[in-house]
XYZ file of N, CA and C in Angstrom:
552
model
N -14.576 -9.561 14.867
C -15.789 -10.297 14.666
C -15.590 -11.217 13.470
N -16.413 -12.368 14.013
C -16.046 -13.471 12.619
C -16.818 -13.900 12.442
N -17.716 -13.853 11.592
C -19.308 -14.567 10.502
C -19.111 -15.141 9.643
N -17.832 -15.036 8.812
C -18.279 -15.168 7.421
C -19.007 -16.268 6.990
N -19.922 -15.973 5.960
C -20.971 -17.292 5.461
C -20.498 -17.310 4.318
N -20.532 -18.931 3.798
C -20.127 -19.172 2.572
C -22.053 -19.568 2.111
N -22.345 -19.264 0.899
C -23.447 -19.309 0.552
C -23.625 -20.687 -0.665
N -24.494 -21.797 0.157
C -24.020 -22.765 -0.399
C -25.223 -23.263 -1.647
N -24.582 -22.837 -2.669
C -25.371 -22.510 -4.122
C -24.200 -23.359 -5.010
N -24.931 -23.296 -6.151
C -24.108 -23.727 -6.549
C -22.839 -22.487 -7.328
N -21.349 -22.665 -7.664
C -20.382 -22.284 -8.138
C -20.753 -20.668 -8.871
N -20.573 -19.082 -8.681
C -20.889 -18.163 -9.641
C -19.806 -18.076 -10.589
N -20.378 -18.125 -11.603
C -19.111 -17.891 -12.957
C -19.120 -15.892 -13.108
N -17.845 -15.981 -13.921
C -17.883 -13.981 -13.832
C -18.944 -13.643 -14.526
N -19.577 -13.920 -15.422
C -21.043 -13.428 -16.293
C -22.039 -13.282 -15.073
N -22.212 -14.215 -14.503
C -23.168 -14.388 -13.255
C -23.309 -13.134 -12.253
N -22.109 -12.889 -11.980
C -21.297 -12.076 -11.164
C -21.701 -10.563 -11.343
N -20.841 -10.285 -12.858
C -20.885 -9.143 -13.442
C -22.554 -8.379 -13.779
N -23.712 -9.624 -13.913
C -24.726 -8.848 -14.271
C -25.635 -9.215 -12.699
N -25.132 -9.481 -11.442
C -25.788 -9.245 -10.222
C -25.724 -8.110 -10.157
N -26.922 -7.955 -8.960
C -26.939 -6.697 -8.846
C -25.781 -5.812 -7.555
N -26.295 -4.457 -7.404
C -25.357 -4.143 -6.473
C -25.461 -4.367 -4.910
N -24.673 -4.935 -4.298
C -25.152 -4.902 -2.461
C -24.333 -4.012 -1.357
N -24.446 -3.754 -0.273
C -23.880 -2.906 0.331
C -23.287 -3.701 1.625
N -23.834 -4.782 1.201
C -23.083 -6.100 1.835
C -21.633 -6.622 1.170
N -20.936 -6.754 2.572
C -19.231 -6.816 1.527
C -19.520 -8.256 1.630
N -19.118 -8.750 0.060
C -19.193 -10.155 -0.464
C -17.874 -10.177 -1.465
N -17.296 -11.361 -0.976
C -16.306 -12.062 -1.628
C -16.758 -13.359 -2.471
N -15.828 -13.894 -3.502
C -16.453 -14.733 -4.466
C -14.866 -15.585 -3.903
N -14.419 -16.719 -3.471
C -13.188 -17.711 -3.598
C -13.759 -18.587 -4.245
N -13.303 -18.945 -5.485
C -12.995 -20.564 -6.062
C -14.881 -20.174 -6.991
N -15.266 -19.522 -6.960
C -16.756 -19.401 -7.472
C -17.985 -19.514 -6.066
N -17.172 -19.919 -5.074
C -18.288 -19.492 -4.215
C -18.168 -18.782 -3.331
N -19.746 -17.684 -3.223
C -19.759 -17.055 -2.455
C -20.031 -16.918 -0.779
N -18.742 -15.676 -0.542
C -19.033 -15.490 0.719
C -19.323 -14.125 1.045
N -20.044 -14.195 2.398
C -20.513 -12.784 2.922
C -20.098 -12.521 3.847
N -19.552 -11.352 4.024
C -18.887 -10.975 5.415
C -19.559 -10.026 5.884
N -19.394 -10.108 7.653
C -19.774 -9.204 8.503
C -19.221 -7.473 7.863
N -19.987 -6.488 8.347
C -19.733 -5.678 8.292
C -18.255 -4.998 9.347
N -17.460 -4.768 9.000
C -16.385 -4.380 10.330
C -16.726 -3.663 11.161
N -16.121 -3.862 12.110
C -16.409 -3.518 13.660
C -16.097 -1.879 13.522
N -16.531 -0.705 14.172
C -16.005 0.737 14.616
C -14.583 0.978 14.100
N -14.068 0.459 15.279
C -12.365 1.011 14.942
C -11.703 0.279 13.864
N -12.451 -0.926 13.160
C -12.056 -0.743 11.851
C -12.535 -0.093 10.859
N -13.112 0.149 10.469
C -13.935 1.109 9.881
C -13.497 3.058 9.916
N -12.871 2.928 11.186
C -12.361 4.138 11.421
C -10.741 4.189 11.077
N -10.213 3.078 10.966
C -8.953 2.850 10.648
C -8.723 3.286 9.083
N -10.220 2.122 7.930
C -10.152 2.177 7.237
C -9.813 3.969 6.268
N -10.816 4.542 7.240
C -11.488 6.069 6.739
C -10.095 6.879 6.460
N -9.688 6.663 8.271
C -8.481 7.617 8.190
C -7.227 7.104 7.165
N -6.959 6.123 6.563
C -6.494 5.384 5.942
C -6.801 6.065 4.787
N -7.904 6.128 3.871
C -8.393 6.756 2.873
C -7.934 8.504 2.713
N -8.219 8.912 3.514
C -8.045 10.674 4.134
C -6.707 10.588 3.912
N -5.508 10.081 4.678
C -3.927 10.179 4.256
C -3.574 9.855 3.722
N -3.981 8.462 2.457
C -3.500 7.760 1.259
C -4.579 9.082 0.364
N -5.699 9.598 0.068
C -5.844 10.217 -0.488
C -5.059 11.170 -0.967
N -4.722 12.420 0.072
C -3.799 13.642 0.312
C -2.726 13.024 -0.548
N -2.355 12.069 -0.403
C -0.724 11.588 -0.884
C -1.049 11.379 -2.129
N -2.170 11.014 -2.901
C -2.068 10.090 -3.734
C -2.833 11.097 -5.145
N -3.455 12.183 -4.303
C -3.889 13.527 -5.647
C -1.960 13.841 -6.092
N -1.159 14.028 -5.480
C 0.045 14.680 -6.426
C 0.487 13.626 -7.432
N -0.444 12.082 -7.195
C 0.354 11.106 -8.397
C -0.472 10.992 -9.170
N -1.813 11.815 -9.196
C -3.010 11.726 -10.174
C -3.930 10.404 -9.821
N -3.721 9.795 -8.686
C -4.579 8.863 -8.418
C -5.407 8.971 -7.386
N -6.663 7.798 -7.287
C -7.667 8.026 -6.375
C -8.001 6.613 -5.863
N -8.316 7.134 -4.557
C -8.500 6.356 -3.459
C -9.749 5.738 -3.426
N -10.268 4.497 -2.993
C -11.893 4.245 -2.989
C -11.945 3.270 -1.877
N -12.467 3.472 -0.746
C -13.393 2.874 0.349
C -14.728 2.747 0.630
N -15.073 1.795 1.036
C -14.444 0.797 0.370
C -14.506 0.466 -0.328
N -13.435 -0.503 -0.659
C -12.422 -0.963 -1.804
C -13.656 -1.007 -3.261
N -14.656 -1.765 -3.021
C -15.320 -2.556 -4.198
C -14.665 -3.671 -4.377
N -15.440 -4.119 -5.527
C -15.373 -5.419 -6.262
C -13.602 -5.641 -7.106
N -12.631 -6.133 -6.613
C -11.927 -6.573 -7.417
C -11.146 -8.168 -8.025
N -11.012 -7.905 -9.283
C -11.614 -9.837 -10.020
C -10.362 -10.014 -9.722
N -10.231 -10.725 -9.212
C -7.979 -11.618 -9.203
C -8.244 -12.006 -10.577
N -9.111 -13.225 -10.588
C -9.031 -14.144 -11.392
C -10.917 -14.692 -11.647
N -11.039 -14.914 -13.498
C -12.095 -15.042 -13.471
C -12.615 -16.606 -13.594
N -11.879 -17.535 -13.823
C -12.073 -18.931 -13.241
C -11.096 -20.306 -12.947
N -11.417 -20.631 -11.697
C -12.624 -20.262 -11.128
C -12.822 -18.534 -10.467
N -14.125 -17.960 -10.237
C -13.830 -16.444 -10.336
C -13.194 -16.229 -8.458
N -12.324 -15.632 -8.399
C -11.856 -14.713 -7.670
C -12.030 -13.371 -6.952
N -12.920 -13.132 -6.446
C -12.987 -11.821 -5.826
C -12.801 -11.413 -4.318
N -12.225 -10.263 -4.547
C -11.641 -9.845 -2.927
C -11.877 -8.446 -2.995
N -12.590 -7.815 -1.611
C -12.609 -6.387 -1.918
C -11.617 -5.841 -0.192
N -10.295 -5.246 -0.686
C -9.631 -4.910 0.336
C -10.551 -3.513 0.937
N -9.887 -3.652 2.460
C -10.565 -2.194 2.963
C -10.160 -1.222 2.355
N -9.085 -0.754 1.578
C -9.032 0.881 1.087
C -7.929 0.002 -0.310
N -8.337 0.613 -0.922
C -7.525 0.403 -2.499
C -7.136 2.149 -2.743
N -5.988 2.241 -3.731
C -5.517 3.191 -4.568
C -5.181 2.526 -5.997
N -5.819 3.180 -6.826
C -6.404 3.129 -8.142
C -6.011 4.120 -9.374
N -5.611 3.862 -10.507
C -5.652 5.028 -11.691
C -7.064 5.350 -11.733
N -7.185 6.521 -12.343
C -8.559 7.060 -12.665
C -9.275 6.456 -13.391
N -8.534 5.815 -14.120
C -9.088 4.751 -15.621
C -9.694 3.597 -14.393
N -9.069 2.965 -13.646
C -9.571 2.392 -12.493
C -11.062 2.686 -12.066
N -10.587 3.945 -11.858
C -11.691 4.326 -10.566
C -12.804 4.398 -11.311
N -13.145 5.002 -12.701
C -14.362 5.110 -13.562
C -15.052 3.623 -14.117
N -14.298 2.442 -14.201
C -14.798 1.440 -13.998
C -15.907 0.642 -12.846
N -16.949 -0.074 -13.105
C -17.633 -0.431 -12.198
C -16.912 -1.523 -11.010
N -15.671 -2.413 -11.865
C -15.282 -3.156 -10.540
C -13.886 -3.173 -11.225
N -12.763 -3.334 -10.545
C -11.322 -3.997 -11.421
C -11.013 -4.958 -11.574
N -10.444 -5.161 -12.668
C -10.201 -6.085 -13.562
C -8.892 -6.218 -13.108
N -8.197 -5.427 -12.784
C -6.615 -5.383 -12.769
C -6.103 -4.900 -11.590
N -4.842 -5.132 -11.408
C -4.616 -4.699 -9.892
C -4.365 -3.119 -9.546
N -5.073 -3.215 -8.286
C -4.790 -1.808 -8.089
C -3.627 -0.728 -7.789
N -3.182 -0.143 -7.651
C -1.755 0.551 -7.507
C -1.068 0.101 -5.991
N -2.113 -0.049 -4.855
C -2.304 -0.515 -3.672
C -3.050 -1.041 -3.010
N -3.492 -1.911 -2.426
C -4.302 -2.365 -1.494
C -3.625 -2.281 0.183
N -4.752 -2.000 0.491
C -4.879 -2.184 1.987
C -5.550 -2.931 2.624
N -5.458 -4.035 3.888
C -5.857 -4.562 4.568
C -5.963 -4.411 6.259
N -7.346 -3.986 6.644
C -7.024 -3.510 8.260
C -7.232 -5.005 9.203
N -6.221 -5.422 9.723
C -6.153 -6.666 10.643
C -7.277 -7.108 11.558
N -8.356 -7.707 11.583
C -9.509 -8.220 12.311
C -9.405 -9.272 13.103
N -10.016 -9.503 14.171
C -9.792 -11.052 14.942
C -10.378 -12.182 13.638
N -11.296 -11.709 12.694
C -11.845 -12.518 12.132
C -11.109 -12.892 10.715
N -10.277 -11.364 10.092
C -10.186 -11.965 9.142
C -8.351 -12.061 9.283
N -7.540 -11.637 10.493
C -6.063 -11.825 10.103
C -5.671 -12.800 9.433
N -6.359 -14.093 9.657
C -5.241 -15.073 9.141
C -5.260 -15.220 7.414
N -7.263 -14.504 6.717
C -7.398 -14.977 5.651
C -6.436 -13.411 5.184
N -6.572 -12.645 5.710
C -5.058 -11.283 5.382
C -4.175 -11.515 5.291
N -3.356 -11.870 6.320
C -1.746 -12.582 6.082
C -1.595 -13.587 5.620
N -2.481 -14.720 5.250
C -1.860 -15.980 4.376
C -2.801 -15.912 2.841
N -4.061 -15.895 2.737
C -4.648 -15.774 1.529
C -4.514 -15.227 0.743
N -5.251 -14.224 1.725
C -4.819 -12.271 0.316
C -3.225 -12.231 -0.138
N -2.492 -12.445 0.905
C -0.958 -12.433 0.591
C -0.757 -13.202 -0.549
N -0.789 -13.946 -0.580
C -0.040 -14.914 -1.785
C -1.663 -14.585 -2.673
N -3.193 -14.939 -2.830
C -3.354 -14.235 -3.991
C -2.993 -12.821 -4.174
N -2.948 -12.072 -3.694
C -2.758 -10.757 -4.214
C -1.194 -10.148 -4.968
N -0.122 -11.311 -4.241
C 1.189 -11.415 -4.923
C 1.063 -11.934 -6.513
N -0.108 -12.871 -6.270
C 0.203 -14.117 -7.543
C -0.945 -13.001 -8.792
N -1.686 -12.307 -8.251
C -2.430 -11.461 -8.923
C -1.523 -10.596 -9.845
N -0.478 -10.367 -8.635
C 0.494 -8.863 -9.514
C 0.088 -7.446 -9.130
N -0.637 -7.148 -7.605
C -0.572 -6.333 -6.733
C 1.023 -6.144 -6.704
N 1.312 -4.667 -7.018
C 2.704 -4.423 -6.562
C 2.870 -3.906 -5.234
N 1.937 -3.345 -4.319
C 2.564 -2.884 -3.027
C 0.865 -3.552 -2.257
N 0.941 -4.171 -1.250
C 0.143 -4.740 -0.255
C 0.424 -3.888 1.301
N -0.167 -3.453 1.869
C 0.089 -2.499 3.129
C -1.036 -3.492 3.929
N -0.494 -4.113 5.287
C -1.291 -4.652 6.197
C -1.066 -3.883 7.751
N -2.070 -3.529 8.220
C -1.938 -2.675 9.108
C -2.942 -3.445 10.881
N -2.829 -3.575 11.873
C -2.689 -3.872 12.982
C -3.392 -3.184 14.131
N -4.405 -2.971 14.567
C -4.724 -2.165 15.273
C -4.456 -2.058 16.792
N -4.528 -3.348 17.321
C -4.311 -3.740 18.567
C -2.912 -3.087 19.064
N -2.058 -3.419 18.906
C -0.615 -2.634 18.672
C -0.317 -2.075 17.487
N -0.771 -0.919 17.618
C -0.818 -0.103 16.261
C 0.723 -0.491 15.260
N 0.458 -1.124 13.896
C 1.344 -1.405 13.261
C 0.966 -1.405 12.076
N 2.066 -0.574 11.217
C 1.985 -0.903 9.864
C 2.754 -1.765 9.130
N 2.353 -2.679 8.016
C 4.018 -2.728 7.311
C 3.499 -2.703 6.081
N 4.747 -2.420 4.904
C 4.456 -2.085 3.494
C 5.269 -3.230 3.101
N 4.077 -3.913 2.370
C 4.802 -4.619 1.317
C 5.085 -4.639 -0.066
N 6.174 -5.278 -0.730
C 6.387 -4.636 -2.110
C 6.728 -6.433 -3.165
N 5.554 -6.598 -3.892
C 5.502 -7.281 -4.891
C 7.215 -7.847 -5.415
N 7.974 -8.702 -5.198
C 8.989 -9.193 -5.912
C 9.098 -10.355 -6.630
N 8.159 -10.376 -7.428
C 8.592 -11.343 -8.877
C 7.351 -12.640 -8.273
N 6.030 -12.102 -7.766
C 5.222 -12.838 -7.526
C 5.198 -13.497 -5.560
N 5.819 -12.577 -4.945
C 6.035 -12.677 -3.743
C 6.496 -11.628 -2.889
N 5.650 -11.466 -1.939
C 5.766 -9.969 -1.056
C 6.847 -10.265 -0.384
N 7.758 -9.152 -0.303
C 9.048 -8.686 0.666
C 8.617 -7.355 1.566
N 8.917 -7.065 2.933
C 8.542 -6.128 3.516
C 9.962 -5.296 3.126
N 8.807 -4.275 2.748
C 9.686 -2.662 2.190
C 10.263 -1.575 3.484
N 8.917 -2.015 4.170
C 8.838 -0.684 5.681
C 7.982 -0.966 6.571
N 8.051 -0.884 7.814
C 7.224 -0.941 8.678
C 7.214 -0.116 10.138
N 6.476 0.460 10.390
C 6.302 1.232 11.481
C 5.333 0.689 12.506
N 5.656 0.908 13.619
C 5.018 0.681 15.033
C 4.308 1.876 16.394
N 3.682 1.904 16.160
C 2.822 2.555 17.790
C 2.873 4.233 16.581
N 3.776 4.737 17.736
C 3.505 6.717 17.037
C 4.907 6.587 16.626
N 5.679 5.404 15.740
C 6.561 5.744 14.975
C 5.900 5.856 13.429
N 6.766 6.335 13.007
C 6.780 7.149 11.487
C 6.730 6.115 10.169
N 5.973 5.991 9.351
C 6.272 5.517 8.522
C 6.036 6.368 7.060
N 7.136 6.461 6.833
C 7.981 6.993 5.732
C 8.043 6.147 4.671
N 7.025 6.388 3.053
C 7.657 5.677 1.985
C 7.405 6.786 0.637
N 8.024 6.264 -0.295
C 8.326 6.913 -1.357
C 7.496 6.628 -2.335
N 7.206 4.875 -2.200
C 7.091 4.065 -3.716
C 5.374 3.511 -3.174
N 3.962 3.261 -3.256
C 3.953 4.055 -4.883
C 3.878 5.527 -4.890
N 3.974 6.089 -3.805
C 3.889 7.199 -3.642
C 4.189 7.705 -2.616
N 4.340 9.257 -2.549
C 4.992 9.841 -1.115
C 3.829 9.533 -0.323
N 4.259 8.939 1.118
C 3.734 8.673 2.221
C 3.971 8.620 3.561
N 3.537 9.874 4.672
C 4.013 9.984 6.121
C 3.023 9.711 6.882
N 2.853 8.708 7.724
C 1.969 8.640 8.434
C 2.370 7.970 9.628
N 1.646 7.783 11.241
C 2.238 7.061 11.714
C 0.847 5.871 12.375
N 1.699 4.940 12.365
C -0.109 3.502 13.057
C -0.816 4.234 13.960
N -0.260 4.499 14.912
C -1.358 5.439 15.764
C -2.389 6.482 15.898
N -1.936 6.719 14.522
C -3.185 7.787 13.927
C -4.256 7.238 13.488
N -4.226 5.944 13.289
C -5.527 5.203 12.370
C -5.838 4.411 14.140
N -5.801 4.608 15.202
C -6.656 4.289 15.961
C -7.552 4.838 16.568
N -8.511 4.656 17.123
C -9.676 5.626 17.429
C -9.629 5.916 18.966
């Protein structure tokens, strides 16, 4: 599904931002203006969850925590920047904050008819140029994962798994899972 509305106001600066209030509407900020996105469809949403549930499990033995969704996180505060991925992994110092400031340990992105292309070309390069060290974009249609890994301001694929194959990683943390489990 594809809605997104850009809300045509004028430019929000981060002060603006920071003392709005809270919505349960997922809203992105590009370039200072805002946009609102549809709520995701079922099986994303269910992708996201189970996503959370097995990056969780993995991610208590590294002392970190998982949050879906994602929330509010600032790339950049001007012009302000905000993107909230479907499932983030976070330090605790992270997670007790109201939005991040800094990148998270991981982000995740679940592939939409609406939003693939702003996933694979936008988020990609901001979230590289941010200093996200591992980006995971995942596929539902043909269940697919791949892991990407931050190299010097540009994602390289680390790993990737397909259908009910295995994906196996180490870095940022131990992780077994396979794409087919995050479909509904």
């Amino acid at each position: 599904m594809s809605l997104d509305v850009a809300i045509d106001a004028p430019p929000v600066t981060y002060a603006e931002y920071v003392a709005s209030p809270e919505t349960t509407q997922p809203v992105e900020v590009v370039d200072g203006r805002t946009i609102v996105n549809p709520n995701p469809a079922n099986p994303h949403q269910y992708a996201s969850a189970r996503l959370a549930q097995i990056l969780g499990a993995a991610a208590v033995a590294s002392d970190l925590c998982v949050l879906v969704p994602s929330g509010d996180w600032v790339l950049r505060r001007d012009p302000l920047l905000v993107r909230q991925p479907d499932v983030v992994v976070v330090t605790r110092e992270q997670a007790r904050a109201p939005l991040l400031e800094s990148p998270p340990v991981l982000a995740v992105e679940v592939l939409s008819p609406g939003s693939r292309e702003r996933d694979l070309v936008a988020k990609r390069r901001e979230y590289a140029e941010a200093g996200l060290g591992w980006y995971w974009l995942v596929a539902l249609e043909a269940p697919q994962a791949l892991v990407l890994r931050n190299d010097g301001g540009t994602f390289v694929e680390a790993a990737s798994a397909r259908g009910n194959g295995r994906l196996v990683v180490a870095e940022p943390f131990a992780v077994d899972l396979s794409p087919s489990d995050l479909v509904v």
